[in-house]
Coordinates of N, CA and C in Angstrom, one line a residue:
X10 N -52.9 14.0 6.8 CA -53.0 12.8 6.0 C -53.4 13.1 4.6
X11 N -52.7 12.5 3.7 CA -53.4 12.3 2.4 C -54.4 11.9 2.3
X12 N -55.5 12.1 0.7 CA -56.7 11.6 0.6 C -56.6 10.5 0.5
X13 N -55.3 9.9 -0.4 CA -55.3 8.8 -0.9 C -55.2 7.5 0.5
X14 N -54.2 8.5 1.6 CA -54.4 7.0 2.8 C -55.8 7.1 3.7
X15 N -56.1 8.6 4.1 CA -57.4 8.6 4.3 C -58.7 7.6 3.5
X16 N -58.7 7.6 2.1 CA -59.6 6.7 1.7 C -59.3 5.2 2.2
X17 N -58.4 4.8 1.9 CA -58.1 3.5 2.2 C -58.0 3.2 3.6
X18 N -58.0 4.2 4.7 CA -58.5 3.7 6.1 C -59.6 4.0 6.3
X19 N -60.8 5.1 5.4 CA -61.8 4.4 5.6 C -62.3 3.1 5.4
X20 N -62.1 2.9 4.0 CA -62.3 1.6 3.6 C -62.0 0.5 4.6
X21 N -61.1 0.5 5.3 CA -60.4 -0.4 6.5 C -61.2 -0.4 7.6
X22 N -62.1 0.9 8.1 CA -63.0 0.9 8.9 C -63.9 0.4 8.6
X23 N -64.4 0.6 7.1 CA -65.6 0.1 6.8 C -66.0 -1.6 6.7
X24 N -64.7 -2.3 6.8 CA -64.6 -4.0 6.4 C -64.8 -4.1 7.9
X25 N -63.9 -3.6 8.6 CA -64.1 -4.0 10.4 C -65.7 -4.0 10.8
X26 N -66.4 -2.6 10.4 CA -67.4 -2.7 10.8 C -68.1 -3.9 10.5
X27 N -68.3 -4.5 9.1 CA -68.9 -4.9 8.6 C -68.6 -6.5 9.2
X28 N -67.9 -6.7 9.2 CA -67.3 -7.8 9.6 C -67.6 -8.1 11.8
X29 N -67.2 -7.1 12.4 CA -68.3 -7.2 13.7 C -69.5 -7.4 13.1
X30 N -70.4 -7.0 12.0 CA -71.9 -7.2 12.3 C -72.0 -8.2 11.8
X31 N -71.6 -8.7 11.3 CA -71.3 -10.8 10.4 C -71.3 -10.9 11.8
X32 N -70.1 -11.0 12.7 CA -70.0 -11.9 14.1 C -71.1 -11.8 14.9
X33 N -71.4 -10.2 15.4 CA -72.8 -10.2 16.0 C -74.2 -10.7 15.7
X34 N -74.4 -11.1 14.5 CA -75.2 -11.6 13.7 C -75.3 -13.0 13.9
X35 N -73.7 -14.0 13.7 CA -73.5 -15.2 13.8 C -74.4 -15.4 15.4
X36 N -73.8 -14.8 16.5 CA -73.2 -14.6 17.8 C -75.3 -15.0 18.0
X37 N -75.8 -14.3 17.6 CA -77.5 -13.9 18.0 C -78.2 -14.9 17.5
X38 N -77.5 -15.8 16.5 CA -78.1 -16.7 16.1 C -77.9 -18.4 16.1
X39 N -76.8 -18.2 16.9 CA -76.4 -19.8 17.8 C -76.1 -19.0 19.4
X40 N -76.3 -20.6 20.2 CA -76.0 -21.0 21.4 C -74.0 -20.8 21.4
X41 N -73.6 -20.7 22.2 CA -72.6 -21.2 23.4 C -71.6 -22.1 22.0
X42 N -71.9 -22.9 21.8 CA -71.5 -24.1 21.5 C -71.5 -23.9 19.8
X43 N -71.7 -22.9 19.1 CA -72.2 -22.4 18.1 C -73.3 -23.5 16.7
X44 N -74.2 -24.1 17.8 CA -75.2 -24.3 17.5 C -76.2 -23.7 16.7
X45 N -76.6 -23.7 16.0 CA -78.6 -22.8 15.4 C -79.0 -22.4 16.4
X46 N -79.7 -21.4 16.8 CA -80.9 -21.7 17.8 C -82.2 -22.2 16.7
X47 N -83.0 -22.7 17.2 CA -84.4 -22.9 16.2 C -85.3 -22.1 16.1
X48 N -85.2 -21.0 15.4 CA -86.0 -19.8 15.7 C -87.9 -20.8 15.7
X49 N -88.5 -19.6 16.4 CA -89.8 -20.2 16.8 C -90.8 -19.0 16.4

């Protein structure tokens, strides 16, 4: 691989990652129904 496509699929890993941890994030912080939970 070149460096130049190598860079740019890291970069491509790095948005996916980031982007699962937005969802997992969403995901921990609503119900089912994508509700709030009411933190307490």
């Amino acid at each position: 691989m070149y460096r130049a496509e190598w860079c740019q699929f890291l970069k491509f890993l790095d948005g996916v990652c980031k982007q699962l941890i937005k969802t997992a994030m969403f995901w921990q912080n609503t119900d089912f129904s994508g509700n709030p939970l009411i933190q307490k």
